[in-house]
Short mmCIF file of C-alpha atoms in Angstrom, two decimals:
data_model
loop_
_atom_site.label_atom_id
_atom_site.label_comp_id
_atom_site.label_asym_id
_atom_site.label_seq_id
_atom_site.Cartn_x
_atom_site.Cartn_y
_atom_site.Cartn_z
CA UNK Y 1232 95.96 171.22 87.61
CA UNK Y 1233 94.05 169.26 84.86
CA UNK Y 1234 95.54 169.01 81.98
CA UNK Y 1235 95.04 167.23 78.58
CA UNK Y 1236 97.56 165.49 76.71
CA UNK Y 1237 96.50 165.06 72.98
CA UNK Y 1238 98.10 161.99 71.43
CA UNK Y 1239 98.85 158.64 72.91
CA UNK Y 1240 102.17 158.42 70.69
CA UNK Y 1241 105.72 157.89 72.37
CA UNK Y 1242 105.65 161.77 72.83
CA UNK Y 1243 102.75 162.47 74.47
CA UNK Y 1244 103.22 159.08 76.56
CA UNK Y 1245 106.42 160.94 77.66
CA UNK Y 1246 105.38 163.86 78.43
CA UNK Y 1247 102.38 162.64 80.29
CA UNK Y 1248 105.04 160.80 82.44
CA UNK Y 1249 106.80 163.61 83.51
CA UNK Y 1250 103.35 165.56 84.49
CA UNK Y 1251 101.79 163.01 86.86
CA UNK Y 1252 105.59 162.57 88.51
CA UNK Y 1253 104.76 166.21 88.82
CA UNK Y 1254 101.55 165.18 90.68
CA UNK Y 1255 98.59 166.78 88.19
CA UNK Y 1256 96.08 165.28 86.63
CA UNK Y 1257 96.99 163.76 83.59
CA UNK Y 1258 94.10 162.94 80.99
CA UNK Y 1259 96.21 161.06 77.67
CA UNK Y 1260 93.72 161.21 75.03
CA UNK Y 1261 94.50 158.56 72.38
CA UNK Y 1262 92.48 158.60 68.44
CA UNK Y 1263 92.12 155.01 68.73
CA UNK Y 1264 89.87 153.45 71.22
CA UNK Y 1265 91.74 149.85 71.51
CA UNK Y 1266 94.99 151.76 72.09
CA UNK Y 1267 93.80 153.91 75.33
CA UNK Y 1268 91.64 150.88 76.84
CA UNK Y 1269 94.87 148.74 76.72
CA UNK Y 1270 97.19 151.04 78.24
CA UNK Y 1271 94.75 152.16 80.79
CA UNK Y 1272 94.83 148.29 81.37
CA UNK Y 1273 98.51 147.15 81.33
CA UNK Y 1274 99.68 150.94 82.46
CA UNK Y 1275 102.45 150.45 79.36
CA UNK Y 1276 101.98 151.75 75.75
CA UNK Y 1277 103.49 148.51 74.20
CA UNK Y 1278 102.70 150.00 70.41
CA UNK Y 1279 105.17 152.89 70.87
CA UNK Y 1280 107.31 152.67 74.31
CA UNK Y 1281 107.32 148.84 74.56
CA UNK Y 1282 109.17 147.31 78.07
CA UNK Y 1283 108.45 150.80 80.13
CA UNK Y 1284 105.58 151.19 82.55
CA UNK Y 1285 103.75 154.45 82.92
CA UNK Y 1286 102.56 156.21 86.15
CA UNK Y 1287 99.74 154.60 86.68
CA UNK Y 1288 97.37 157.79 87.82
CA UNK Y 1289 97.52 158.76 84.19
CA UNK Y 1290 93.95 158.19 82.64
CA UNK Y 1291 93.96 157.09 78.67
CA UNK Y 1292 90.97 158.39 77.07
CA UNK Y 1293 88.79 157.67 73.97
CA UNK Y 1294 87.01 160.49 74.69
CA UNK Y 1295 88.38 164.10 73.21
CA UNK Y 1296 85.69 165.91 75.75
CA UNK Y 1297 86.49 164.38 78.74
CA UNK Y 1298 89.85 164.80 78.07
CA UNK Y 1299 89.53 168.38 77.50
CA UNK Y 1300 86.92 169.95 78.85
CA UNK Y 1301 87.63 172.00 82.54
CA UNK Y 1302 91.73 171.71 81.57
CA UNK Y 1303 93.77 174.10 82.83
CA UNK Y 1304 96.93 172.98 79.96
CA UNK Y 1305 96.21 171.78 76.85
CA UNK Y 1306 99.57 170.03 75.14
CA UNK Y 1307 99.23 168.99 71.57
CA UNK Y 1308 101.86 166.00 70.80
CA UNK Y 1309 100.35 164.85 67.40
CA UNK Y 1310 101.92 165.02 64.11
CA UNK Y 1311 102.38 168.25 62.51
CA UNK Y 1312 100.34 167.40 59.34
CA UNK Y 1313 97.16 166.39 61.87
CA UNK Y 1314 97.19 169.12 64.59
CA UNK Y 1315 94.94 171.09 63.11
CA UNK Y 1316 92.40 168.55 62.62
CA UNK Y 1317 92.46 167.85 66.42
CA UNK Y 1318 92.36 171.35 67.53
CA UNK Y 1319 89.01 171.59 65.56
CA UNK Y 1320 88.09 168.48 67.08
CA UNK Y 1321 89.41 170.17 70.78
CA UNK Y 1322 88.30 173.72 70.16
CA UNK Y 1323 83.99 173.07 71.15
CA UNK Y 1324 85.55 171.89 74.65
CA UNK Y 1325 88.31 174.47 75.75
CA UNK Y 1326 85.80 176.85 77.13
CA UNK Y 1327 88.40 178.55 80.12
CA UNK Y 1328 89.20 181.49 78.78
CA UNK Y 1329 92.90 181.10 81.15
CA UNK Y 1330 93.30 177.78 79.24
CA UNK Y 1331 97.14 177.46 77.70
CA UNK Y 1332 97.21 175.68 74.63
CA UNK Y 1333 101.03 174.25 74.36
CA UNK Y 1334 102.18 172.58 70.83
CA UNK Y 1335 104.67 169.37 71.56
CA UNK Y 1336 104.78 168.66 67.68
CA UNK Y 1337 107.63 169.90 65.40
CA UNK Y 1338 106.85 170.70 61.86
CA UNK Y 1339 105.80 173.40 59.59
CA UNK Y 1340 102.07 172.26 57.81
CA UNK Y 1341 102.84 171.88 54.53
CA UNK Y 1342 100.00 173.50 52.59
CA UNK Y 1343 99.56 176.94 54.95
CA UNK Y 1344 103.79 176.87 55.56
CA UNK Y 1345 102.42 178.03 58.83
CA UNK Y 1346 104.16 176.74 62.46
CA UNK Y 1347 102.01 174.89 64.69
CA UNK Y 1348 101.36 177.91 67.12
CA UNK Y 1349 100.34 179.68 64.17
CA UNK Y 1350 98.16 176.77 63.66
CA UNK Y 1351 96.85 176.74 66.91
CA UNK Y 1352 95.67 180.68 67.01
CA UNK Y 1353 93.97 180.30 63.96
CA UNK Y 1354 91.82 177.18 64.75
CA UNK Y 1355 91.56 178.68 68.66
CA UNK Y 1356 91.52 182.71 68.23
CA UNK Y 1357 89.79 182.83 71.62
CA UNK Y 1358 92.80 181.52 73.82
CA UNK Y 1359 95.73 184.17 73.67
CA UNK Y 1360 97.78 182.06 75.58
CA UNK Y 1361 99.99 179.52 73.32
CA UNK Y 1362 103.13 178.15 74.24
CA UNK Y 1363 105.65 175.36 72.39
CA UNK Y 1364 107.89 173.06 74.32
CA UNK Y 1365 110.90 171.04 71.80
CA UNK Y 1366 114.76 170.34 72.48
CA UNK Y 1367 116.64 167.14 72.43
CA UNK Y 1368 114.22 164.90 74.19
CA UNK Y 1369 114.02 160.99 72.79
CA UNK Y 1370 110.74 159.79 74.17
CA UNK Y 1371 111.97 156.38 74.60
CA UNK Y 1372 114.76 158.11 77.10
CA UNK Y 1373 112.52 160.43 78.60
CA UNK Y 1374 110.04 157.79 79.80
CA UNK Y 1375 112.80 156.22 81.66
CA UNK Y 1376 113.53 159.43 83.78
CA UNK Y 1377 117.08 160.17 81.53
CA UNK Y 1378 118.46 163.56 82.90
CA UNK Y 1379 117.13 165.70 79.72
CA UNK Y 1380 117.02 169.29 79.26
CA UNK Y 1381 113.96 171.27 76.96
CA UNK Y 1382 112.86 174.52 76.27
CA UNK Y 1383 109.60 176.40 76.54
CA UNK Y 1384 108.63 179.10 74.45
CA UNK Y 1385 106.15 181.71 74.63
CA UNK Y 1386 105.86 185.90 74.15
CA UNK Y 1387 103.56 185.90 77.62
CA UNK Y 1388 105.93 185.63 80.89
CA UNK Y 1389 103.90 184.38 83.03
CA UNK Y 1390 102.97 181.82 80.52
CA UNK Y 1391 106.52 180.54 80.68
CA UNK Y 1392 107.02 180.49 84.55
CA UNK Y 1393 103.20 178.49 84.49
CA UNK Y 1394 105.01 175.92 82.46
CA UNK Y 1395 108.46 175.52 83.50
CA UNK Y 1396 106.77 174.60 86.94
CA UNK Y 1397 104.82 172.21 85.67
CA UNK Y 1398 107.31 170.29 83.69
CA UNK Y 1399 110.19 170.68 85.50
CA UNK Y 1400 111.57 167.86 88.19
CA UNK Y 1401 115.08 166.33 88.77
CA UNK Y 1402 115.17 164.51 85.40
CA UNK Y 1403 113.29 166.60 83.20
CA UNK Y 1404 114.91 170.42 83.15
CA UNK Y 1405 113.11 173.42 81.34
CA UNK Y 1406 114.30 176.35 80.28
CA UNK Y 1407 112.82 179.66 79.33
CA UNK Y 1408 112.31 181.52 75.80
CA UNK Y 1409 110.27 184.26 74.69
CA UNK Y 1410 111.68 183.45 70.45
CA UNK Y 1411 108.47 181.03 69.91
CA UNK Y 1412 109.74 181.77 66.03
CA UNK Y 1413 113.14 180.28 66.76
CA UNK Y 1414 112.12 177.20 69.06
CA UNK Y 1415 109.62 176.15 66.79
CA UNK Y 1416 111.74 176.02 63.29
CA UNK Y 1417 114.80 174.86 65.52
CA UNK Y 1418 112.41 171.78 66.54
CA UNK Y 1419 111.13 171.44 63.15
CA UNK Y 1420 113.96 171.81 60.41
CA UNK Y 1421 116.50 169.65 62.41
CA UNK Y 1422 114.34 166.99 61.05
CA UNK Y 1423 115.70 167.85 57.75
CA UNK Y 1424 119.27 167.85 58.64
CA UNK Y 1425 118.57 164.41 60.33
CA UNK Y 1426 117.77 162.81 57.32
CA UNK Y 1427 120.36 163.92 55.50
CA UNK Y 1428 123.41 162.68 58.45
CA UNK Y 1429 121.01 159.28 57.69
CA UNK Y 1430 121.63 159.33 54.29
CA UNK Y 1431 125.08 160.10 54.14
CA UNK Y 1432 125.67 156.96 56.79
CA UNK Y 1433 123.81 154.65 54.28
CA UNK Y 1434 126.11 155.59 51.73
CA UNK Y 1435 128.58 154.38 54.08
CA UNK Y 1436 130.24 158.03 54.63
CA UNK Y 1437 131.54 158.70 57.97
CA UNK Y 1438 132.11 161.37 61.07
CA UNK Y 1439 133.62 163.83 58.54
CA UNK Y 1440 130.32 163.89 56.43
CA UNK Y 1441 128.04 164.15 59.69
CA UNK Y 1442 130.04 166.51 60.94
CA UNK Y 1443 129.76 168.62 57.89
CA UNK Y 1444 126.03 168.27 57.70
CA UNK Y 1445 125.35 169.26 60.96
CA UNK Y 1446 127.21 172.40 61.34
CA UNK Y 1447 126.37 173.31 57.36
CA UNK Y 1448 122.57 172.27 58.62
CA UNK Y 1449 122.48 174.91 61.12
CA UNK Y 1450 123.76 177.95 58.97
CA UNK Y 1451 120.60 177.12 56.89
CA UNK Y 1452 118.58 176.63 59.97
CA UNK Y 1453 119.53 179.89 61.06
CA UNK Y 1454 119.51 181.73 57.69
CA UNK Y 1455 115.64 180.64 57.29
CA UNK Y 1456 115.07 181.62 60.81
CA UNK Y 1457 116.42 184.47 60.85
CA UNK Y 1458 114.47 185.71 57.66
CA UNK Y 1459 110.90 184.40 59.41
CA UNK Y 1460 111.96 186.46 62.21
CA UNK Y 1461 113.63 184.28 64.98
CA UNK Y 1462 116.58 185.33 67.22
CA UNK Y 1463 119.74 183.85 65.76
CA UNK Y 1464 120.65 183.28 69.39
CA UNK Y 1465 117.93 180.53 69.93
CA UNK Y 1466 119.63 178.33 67.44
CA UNK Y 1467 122.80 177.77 69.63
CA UNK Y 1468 120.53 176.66 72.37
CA UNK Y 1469 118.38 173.36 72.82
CA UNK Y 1470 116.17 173.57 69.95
CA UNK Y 1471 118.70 174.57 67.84
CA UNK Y 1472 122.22 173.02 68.31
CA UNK Y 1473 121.33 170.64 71.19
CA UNK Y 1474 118.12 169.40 69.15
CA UNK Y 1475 120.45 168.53 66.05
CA UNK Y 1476 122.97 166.77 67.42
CA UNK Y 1477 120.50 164.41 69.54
CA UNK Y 1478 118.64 163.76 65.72
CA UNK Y 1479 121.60 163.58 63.68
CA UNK Y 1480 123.27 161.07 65.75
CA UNK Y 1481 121.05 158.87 67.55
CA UNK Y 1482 119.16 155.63 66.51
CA UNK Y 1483 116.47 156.94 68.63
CA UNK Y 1484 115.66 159.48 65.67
CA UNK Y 1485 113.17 158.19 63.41
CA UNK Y 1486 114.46 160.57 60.63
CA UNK Y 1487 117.72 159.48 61.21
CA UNK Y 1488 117.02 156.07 60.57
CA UNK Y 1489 114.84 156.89 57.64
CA UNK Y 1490 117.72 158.16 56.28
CA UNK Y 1491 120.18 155.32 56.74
CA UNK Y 1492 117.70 153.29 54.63
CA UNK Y 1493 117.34 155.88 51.90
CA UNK Y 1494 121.11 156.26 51.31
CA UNK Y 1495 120.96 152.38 51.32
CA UNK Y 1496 118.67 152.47 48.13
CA UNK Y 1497 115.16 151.92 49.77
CA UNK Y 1498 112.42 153.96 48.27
CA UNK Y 1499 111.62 156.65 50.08
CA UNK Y 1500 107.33 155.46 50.22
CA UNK Y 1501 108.54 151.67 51.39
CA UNK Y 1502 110.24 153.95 54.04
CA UNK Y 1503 107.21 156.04 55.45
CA UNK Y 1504 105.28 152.15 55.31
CA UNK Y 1505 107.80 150.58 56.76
CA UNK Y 1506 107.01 152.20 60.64
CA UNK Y 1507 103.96 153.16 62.48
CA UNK Y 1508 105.85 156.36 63.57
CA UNK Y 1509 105.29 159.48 61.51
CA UNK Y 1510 108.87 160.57 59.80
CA UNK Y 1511 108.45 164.40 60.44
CA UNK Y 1512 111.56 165.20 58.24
CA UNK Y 1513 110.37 164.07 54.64
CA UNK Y 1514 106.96 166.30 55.14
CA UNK Y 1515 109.04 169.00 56.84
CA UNK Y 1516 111.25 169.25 53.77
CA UNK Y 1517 109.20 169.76 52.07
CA UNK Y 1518 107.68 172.77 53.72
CA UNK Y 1519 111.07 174.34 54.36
CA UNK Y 1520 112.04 173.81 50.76
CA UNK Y 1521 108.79 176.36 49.63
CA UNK Y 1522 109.96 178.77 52.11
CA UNK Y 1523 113.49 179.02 50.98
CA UNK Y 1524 111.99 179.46 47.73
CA UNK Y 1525 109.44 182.00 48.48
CA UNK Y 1526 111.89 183.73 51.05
CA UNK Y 1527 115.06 183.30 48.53
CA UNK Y 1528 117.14 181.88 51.44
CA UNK Y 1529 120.17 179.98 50.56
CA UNK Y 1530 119.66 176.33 51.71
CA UNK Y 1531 121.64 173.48 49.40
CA UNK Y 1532 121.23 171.22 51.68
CA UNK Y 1533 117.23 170.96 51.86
CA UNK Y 1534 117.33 172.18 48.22
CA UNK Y 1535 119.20 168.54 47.45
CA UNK Y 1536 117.34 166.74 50.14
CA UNK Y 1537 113.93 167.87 48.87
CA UNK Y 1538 115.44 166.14 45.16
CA UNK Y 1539 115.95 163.09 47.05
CA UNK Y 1540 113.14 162.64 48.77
CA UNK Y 1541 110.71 163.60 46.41
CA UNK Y 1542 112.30 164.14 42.88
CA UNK Y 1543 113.86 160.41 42.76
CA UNK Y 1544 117.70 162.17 42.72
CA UNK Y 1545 120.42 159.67 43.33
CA UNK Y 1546 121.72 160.38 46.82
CA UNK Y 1547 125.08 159.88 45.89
CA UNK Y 1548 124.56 162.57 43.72
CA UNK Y 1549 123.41 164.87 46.00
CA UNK Y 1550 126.19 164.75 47.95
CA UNK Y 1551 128.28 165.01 44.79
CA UNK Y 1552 126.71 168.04 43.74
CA UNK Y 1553 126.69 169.74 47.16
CA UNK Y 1554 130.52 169.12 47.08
CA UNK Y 1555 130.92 170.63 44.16
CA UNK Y 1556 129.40 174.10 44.62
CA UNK Y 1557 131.86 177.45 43.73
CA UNK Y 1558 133.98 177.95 46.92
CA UNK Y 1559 132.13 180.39 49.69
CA UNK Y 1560 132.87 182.18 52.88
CA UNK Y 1561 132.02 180.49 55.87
CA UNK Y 1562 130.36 182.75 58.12
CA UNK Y 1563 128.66 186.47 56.72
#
């Protein structure tokens, strides 16, 4: 098969990795035209997987219509906030109708609250084929062949089976899942909770406090997916649980680490400046924070987080006010 990978981040590098060990055609399409003409040269993407070669039959493009044009996959692995600009850039050149369009990106786009697939059938009403592929998957530990387990998601069967062949090998394992509601927000609000475990290690809290987060992070995970529709089965899978715990405690995680520096007392703008990496979390917070709103859906944790991040609250406080909420019931 041909198939396009759009965006020459640490993601998509990844991921285009594990498709040429699968022996297709790999065509990495990268927005800036210095950054694809050096990897093609030195077959290593120093700006984002430094030290780690590349399988060299993968081609780094410039170009968004060779790239595209005659693919058989599609796999968007850009930030959330810019996928739709480069499906509208893609769109002119996916002209097979059989074409599967998969999103790699987790987060929810902050002014349509809309998931990427969602997204992607707007911009691309033609293709009826979409898919999503998230789970605990560091890039910088994928790209060295780490045993690592993911999940694809689509409502079309065959869809599925078309991918999990594709991607799977003896280091990178799919798995199956028709909930494309569940994977995505899974993929895309563990972010959130990510942050937060950050925070509460910069204010020097400990396993308790992560602990607490995480598990408290999935109830609201679930309580918002469950509203939007999703399966609450999905969340005890990869994109739920197994996504979490590979965010909330790994210095892999961008958000994580974001986090440690706002509980540390670094403004949360120095933060986004301080890395060339997009932190999906604080934009994804956002976006969950309108829909627990607009969806009345219990969620202190992203209600406090979304004061943090963009309100100026103390973090301390946060966590002081979180603590101090009327008793509840664990599980309805």
């Amino acid at each position: 098969m041909k198939i396009a990978v759009l965006g020459a981040g640490s993601w998509g590098t990844a991921l285009s990795n594990v498709i040429s060990d699968n022996n297709h055609r790999v065509f990495l399409w990268a927005r800036r035209k210095e950054l694809a003409e050096e990897i093609n040269q030195i077959k290593e993407n120093r700006e984002y997987l430094p030290g780690v070669k590349i399988n060299p039959s993968i081609f780094v493009t410039h170009d968004m219509e060779y790239a595209v044009k005659d693919s058989d996959i599609i796999i968007l692995a850009t930030p959330s906030q810019a996928l739709r600009f480069i499906v509208k850039d893609a769109k002119k050149y996916i002209l097979k109708k059989d074409a599967i369009i998969v999103s790699a990106s987790k987060g929810i786009e902050n002014d349509s609250l809309l998931r990427m697939s969602e997204v992607i059938k707007e911009e691309v009403p033609h293709i009826s084929q979409i898919a999503v592929i998230s789970g605990p998957s560091h890039a910088e530990e994928v790209v060295r062949r780490f045993p690592t387990a993911v999940v694809v998601a689509s409502k079309d069967k065959k869809v599925l089976k078309i991918l999990q062949d594709v991607f799977i090998n003896n280091y990178f394992r799919v798995y199956r899942n028709s909930d494309i509601i569940g994977v995505e927000l899974g993929g895309a609000l563990k972010n959130v909770i990510a942050i937060c475990s950050g925070v509460s290690e910069g204010l020097g809290y400990g396993d308790n406090t992560r602990a607490a987060l995480i598990t408290r992070g999935i109830i609201e995970i679930m309580r918002l997916g469950k509203k939007l529709g999703a399966k609450s089965s999905t969340f005890s899978g990869l994109s739920g649980v197994g996504d979490v715990i590979v965010t909330c405690n790994s210095m892999h995680s961008r958000n994580r680490r974001a986090g440690i520096d706002i509980g540390k007392g670094k403004e949360v703008e120095d933060v986004i400046k301080s890395t060339n990496m997009v932190i999906e979390g604080i934009y994804t917070t956002k976006a969950a924070k309108r829909l627990s709103d607009l969806y009345e859906v219990e969620m202190p944790i992203t209600q406090e987080a979304y004061k943090v991040l963009f309100e100026g609250k103390d973090p301390k406080k946060a966590v002081e006010d979180l603590m101090s909420r009327s008793g509840k019931i664990e599980i309805y």
